[in-house]
GROMACS .gro file of C-alpha atoms in nm:
model
  256
    1UNK     CA    1 -10.816  16.478  10.542
    2UNK     CA    2 -10.636  16.562  10.219
    3UNK     CA    3 -10.518  16.912  10.306
    4UNK     CA    4 -10.504  17.152  10.595
    5UNK     CA    5 -10.826  17.325  10.491
    6UNK     CA    6 -11.029  17.011  10.555
    7UNK     CA    7 -11.173  17.032  10.905
    8UNK     CA    8 -11.258  16.713  11.097
    9UNK     CA    9 -11.604  16.678  11.246
   10UNK     CA   10 -11.651  16.776  11.607
   11UNK     CA   11 -11.804  17.028  11.846
   12UNK     CA   12 -11.646  17.367  11.802
   13UNK     CA   13 -11.607  17.694  11.986
   14UNK     CA   14 -11.360  17.982  11.983
   15UNK     CA   15 -11.109  18.095  12.241
   16UNK     CA   16 -10.846  18.364  12.282
   17UNK     CA   17 -10.539  18.418  12.495
   18UNK     CA   18 -10.620  18.553  12.840
   19UNK     CA   19 -10.517  18.544  13.204
   20UNK     CA   20 -10.535  18.288  13.483
   21UNK     CA   21 -10.891  18.217  13.598
   22UNK     CA   22 -11.071  17.950  13.798
   23UNK     CA   23 -11.065  17.580  13.715
   24UNK     CA   24 -11.318  17.314  13.623
   25UNK     CA   25 -11.606  17.291  13.872
   26UNK     CA   26 -11.707  16.948  14.001
   27UNK     CA   27 -12.075  16.972  14.085
   28UNK     CA   28 -12.249  16.738  14.325
   29UNK     CA   29 -12.224  16.621  14.683
   30UNK     CA   30 -11.901  16.460  14.800
   31UNK     CA   31 -11.884  16.185  15.060
   32UNK     CA   32 -11.585  16.071  15.264
   33UNK     CA   33 -11.524  15.694  15.269
   34UNK     CA   34 -11.264  15.429  15.347
   35UNK     CA   35 -11.134  15.214  15.063
   36UNK     CA   36 -11.164  14.838  15.117
   37UNK     CA   37 -11.084  14.660  14.789
   38UNK     CA   38 -11.107  14.681  14.413
   39UNK     CA   39 -11.321  14.417  14.243
   40UNK     CA   40 -11.235  14.488  13.879
   41UNK     CA   41 -11.139  14.778  13.653
   42UNK     CA   42 -11.467  14.960  13.711
   43UNK     CA   43 -11.586  14.865  14.059
   44UNK     CA   44 -11.462  14.876  14.417
   45UNK     CA   45 -11.591  14.828  14.769
   46UNK     CA   46 -11.566  15.114  15.019
   47UNK     CA   47 -11.702  15.180  15.365
   48UNK     CA   48 -11.949  15.469  15.390
   49UNK     CA   49 -12.112  15.558  15.721
   50UNK     CA   50 -12.011  15.221  15.863
   51UNK     CA   51 -12.158  15.022  15.572
   52UNK     CA   52 -11.995  14.858  15.271
   53UNK     CA   53 -12.088  15.018  14.939
   54UNK     CA   54 -12.020  14.918  14.577
   55UNK     CA   55 -11.880  15.219  14.388
   56UNK     CA   56 -11.777  15.303  14.033
   57UNK     CA   57 -11.404  15.348  13.961
   58UNK     CA   58 -11.367  15.601  13.673
   59UNK     CA   59 -11.015  15.493  13.581
   60UNK     CA   60 -10.898  15.172  13.411
   61UNK     CA   61 -10.538  15.210  13.532
   62UNK     CA   62 -10.397  14.986  13.803
   63UNK     CA   63 -10.382  15.258  14.074
   64UNK     CA   64 -10.211  15.013  14.310
   65UNK     CA   65 -10.018  15.285  14.491
   66UNK     CA   66 -10.341  15.478  14.553
   67UNK     CA   67 -10.618  15.225  14.612
   68UNK     CA   68 -10.477  15.074  14.929
   69UNK     CA   69 -10.705  14.920  15.194
   70UNK     CA   70 -10.801  15.165  15.474
   71UNK     CA   71 -10.706  15.467  15.262
   72UNK     CA   72 -10.935  15.768  15.292
   73UNK     CA   73 -11.117  15.840  14.966
   74UNK     CA   74 -11.390  16.077  14.850
   75UNK     CA   75 -11.695  15.984  14.647
   76UNK     CA   76 -11.922  16.181  14.416
   77UNK     CA   77 -12.288  16.115  14.489
   78UNK     CA   78 -12.499  16.075  14.175
   79UNK     CA   79 -12.819  16.091  14.382
   80UNK     CA   80 -12.951  15.833  14.137
   81UNK     CA   81 -13.089  15.542  14.335
   82UNK     CA   82 -13.153  15.347  14.013
   83UNK     CA   83 -12.785  15.326  13.926
   84UNK     CA   84 -12.602  15.006  14.011
   85UNK     CA   85 -12.339  15.224  14.178
   86UNK     CA   86 -12.475  15.538  14.339
   87UNK     CA   87 -12.124  15.673  14.405
   88UNK     CA   88 -11.815  15.728  14.191
   89UNK     CA   89 -11.473  15.714  14.353
   90UNK     CA   90 -11.325  16.053  14.261
   91UNK     CA   91 -11.039  16.136  14.497
   92UNK     CA   92 -10.777  15.956  14.703
   93UNK     CA   93 -10.598  16.103  15.002
   94UNK     CA   94 -10.228  16.025  14.958
   95UNK     CA   95 -10.018  16.144  15.251
   96UNK     CA   96 -10.249  16.438  15.312
   97UNK     CA   97 -10.270  16.536  14.944
   98UNK     CA   98 -10.572  16.494  14.719
   99UNK     CA   99 -10.526  16.306  14.391
  100UNK     CA  100 -10.813  16.287  14.145
  101UNK     CA  101 -10.848  15.946  13.976
  102UNK     CA  102 -11.127  16.033  13.732
  103UNK     CA  103 -10.926  16.017  13.410
  104UNK     CA  104 -11.205  16.164  13.197
  105UNK     CA  105 -11.173  16.495  13.380
  106UNK     CA  106 -10.826  16.559  13.234
  107UNK     CA  107 -10.983  16.662  12.903
  108UNK     CA  108 -11.235  16.887  13.076
  109UNK     CA  109 -10.970  17.055  13.288
  110UNK     CA  110 -10.751  17.127  12.987
  111UNK     CA  111 -11.048  17.241  12.781
  112UNK     CA  112 -11.152  17.481  13.058
  113UNK     CA  113 -10.798  17.618  13.074
  114UNK     CA  114 -10.787  17.669  12.696
  115UNK     CA  115 -11.126  17.840  12.687
  116UNK     CA  116 -11.025  18.080  12.964
  117UNK     CA  117 -10.681  18.141  12.817
  118UNK     CA  118 -10.481  17.988  13.101
  119UNK     CA  119 -10.321  17.750  12.850
  120UNK     CA  120 -10.252  17.891  12.506
  121UNK     CA  121 -10.185  17.689  12.193
  122UNK     CA  122 -10.269  17.961  11.942
  123UNK     CA  123 -10.588  18.128  11.823
  124UNK     CA  124 -10.837  17.924  11.628
  125UNK     CA  125 -11.139  17.699  11.631
  126UNK     CA  126 -11.120  17.415  11.880
  127UNK     CA  127 -11.295  17.083  11.820
  128UNK     CA  128 -11.334  16.787  12.053
  129UNK     CA  129 -11.291  16.418  11.972
  130UNK     CA  130 -11.165  16.446  11.618
  131UNK     CA  131 -11.101  16.137  11.405
  132UNK     CA  132 -10.799  16.120  11.177
  133UNK     CA  133 -10.683  15.796  11.020
  134UNK     CA  134 -10.741  15.512  11.264
  135UNK     CA  135 -10.728  15.727  11.577
  136UNK     CA  136 -10.956  15.969  11.755
  137UNK     CA  137 -10.779  16.269  11.909
  138UNK     CA  138 -10.901  16.469  12.204
  139UNK     CA  139 -10.873  16.812  12.041
  140UNK     CA  140 -10.804  16.974  11.706
  141UNK     CA  141 -10.737  17.346  11.653
  142UNK     CA  142 -10.803  17.504  11.316
  143UNK     CA  143 -10.614  17.831  11.295
  144UNK     CA  144 -10.298  17.967  11.144
  145UNK     CA  145 -10.146  17.641  11.261
  146UNK     CA  146 -10.355  17.325  11.246
  147UNK     CA  147 -10.294  17.137  11.567
  148UNK     CA  148 -10.387  16.790  11.691
  149UNK     CA  149 -10.379  16.736  12.068
  150UNK     CA  150 -10.387  16.412  12.266
  151UNK     CA  151 -10.443  16.436  12.642
  152UNK     CA  152 -10.318  16.183  12.897
  153UNK     CA  153 -10.423  16.177  13.262
  154UNK     CA  154 -10.142  16.117  13.513
  155UNK     CA  155 -10.229  15.976  13.856
  156UNK     CA  156  -9.909  15.783  13.930
  157UNK     CA  157  -9.639  15.961  14.128
  158UNK     CA  158  -9.316  15.836  14.284
  159UNK     CA  159  -9.085  16.057  14.491
  160UNK     CA  160  -9.253  16.368  14.355
  161UNK     CA  161  -9.217  16.256  13.993
  162UNK     CA  162  -9.532  16.225  13.781
  163UNK     CA  163  -9.521  15.918  13.555
  164UNK     CA  164  -9.734  15.766  13.279
  165UNK     CA  165  -9.867  15.508  13.213
  166UNK     CA  166  -9.940  15.303  13.525
  167UNK     CA  167 -10.054  15.014  13.301
  168UNK     CA  168  -9.948  14.910  12.947
  169UNK     CA  169 -10.129  15.116  12.683
  170UNK     CA  170 -10.117  15.006  12.321
  171UNK     CA  171 -10.382  15.266  12.249
  172UNK     CA  172 -10.159  15.540  12.389
  173UNK     CA  173  -9.867  15.431  12.173
  174UNK     CA  174 -10.089  15.422  11.866
  175UNK     CA  175 -10.210  15.777  11.930
  176UNK     CA  176  -9.853  15.903  11.961
  177UNK     CA  177  -9.754  15.726  11.638
  178UNK     CA  178 -10.044  15.898  11.462
  179UNK     CA  179  -9.926  16.234  11.597
  180UNK     CA  180  -9.580  16.165  11.456
  181UNK     CA  181  -9.733  16.096  11.115
  182UNK     CA  182  -9.937  16.416  11.133
  183UNK     CA  183  -9.626  16.614  11.221
  184UNK     CA  184  -9.452  16.472  10.915
  185UNK     CA  185  -9.747  16.590  10.704
  186UNK     CA  186  -9.695  16.944  10.830
  187UNK     CA  187  -9.949  16.963  11.110
  188UNK     CA  188  -9.874  17.068  11.466
  189UNK     CA  189  -9.897  16.777  11.711
  190UNK     CA  190  -9.904  16.782  12.090
  191UNK     CA  191  -9.912  16.526  12.369
  192UNK     CA  192 -10.036  16.693  12.685
  193UNK     CA  193 -10.002  16.515  13.020
  194UNK     CA  194 -10.233  16.640  13.295
  195UNK     CA  195 -10.094  16.549  13.638
  196UNK     CA  196 -10.379  16.527  13.887
  197UNK     CA  197 -10.161  16.635  14.180
  198UNK     CA  198 -10.023  16.972  14.289
  199UNK     CA  199  -9.680  16.865  14.410
  200UNK     CA  200  -9.520  16.684  14.114
  201UNK     CA  201  -9.175  16.829  14.039
  202UNK     CA  202  -9.156  16.703  13.682
  203UNK     CA  203  -9.287  16.435  13.447
  204UNK     CA  204  -9.114  16.132  13.300
  205UNK     CA  205  -9.260  15.830  13.116
  206UNK     CA  206  -9.291  15.505  13.312
  207UNK     CA  207  -9.047  15.300  13.105
  208UNK     CA  208  -9.055  15.002  13.338
  209UNK     CA  209  -9.432  14.973  13.294
  210UNK     CA  210  -9.452  15.026  12.917
  211UNK     CA  211  -9.126  15.033  12.722
  212UNK     CA  212  -9.312  15.061  12.392
  213UNK     CA  213  -9.487  15.381  12.498
  214UNK     CA  214  -9.159  15.522  12.628
  215UNK     CA  215  -8.980  15.454  12.298
  216UNK     CA  216  -9.271  15.594  12.099
  217UNK     CA  217  -9.265  15.912  12.308
  218UNK     CA  218  -8.891  15.949  12.246
  219UNK     CA  219  -8.953  15.905  11.874
  220UNK     CA  220  -9.224  16.171  11.891
  221UNK     CA  221  -8.988  16.418  12.055
  222UNK     CA  222  -8.722  16.349  11.792
  223UNK     CA  223  -8.978  16.419  11.519
  224UNK     CA  224  -9.089  16.751  11.663
  225UNK     CA  225  -9.407  16.654  11.846
  226UNK     CA  226  -9.460  16.897  12.135
  227UNK     CA  227  -9.473  16.720  12.473
  228UNK     CA  228  -9.589  16.910  12.780
  229UNK     CA  229  -9.709  16.835  13.133
  230UNK     CA  230  -9.925  17.052  13.357
  231UNK     CA  231  -9.980  16.984  13.725
  232UNK     CA  232 -10.313  17.073  13.884
  233UNK     CA  233 -10.448  17.207  14.207
  234UNK     CA  234 -10.713  16.975  14.347
  235UNK     CA  235 -11.007  17.044  14.576
  236UNK     CA  236 -11.325  16.843  14.623
  237UNK     CA  237 -11.515  17.101  14.419
  238UNK     CA  238 -11.263  17.221  14.161
  239UNK     CA  239 -10.961  17.114  13.955
  240UNK     CA  240 -10.749  17.359  13.762
  241UNK     CA  241 -10.413  17.400  13.592
  242UNK     CA  242 -10.153  17.513  13.843
  243UNK     CA  243  -9.849  17.543  13.617
  244UNK     CA  244  -9.639  17.365  13.357
  245UNK     CA  245  -9.367  17.134  13.488
  246UNK     CA  246  -9.059  16.999  13.305
  247UNK     CA  247  -9.081  16.686  13.091
  248UNK     CA  248  -8.772  16.466  13.123
  249UNK     CA  249  -8.742  16.182  12.875
  250UNK     CA  250  -8.391  16.074  12.979
  251UNK     CA  251  -8.498  15.789  13.203
  252UNK     CA  252  -8.146  15.696  13.312
  253UNK     CA  253  -8.100  16.039  13.470
  254UNK     CA  254  -8.449  16.122  13.589
  255UNK     CA  255  -8.361  16.083  13.957
  256UNK     CA  256  -8.073  16.330  13.941
   0.00000   0.00000   0.00000
């Protein structure tokens, strides 16, 4: 892209500022289960109706504080008997609260909120999965301001504080570096954290897990990249933006 008039390829639609509406609908039958163990990044064993079942885990993070043996979880039934895993592990019950672990839904939830005007980043044409340089960004807005947006799903929470990442992410750091470069070229750049929990008080990066990502995020803030976090309400059938919560990058003081 040589100038701001060049538009990256993608799927486009238009949106305008509006009022709060409903969230992203999760179609399909849900099934309660008991978590037994995780086999690898993509598979786990749960107990459904008294029988062990292999299920898909739609999140490559560690999720150690969520996927604990004997924890109540909820599955999405594909109703496809030909699939290796009929069910996908979608939700975890943590102390009576639902947390969604399907990281791919973060983009859909934010997209739904933008379309309906619940989250407003300016008028313009919105494109998904836009490539710039060596990175692919989740969204790009062509309008009065040309904006690149990277979305990160947050499932880790400690003492009411949403944190990211829960596993080292070189890819995440690279995306943020690209956003910094775009900001220097005159584009608008945003990192949007979507906290899949309704009770997080604020967001802070998980420095102890990934110091590189933490430092890159600090650098992004210093260079004018917009960093926001939205917490969500979660039901078995719907996820939506609840409200924006503070982003605190001062790790040494984040428990104050």
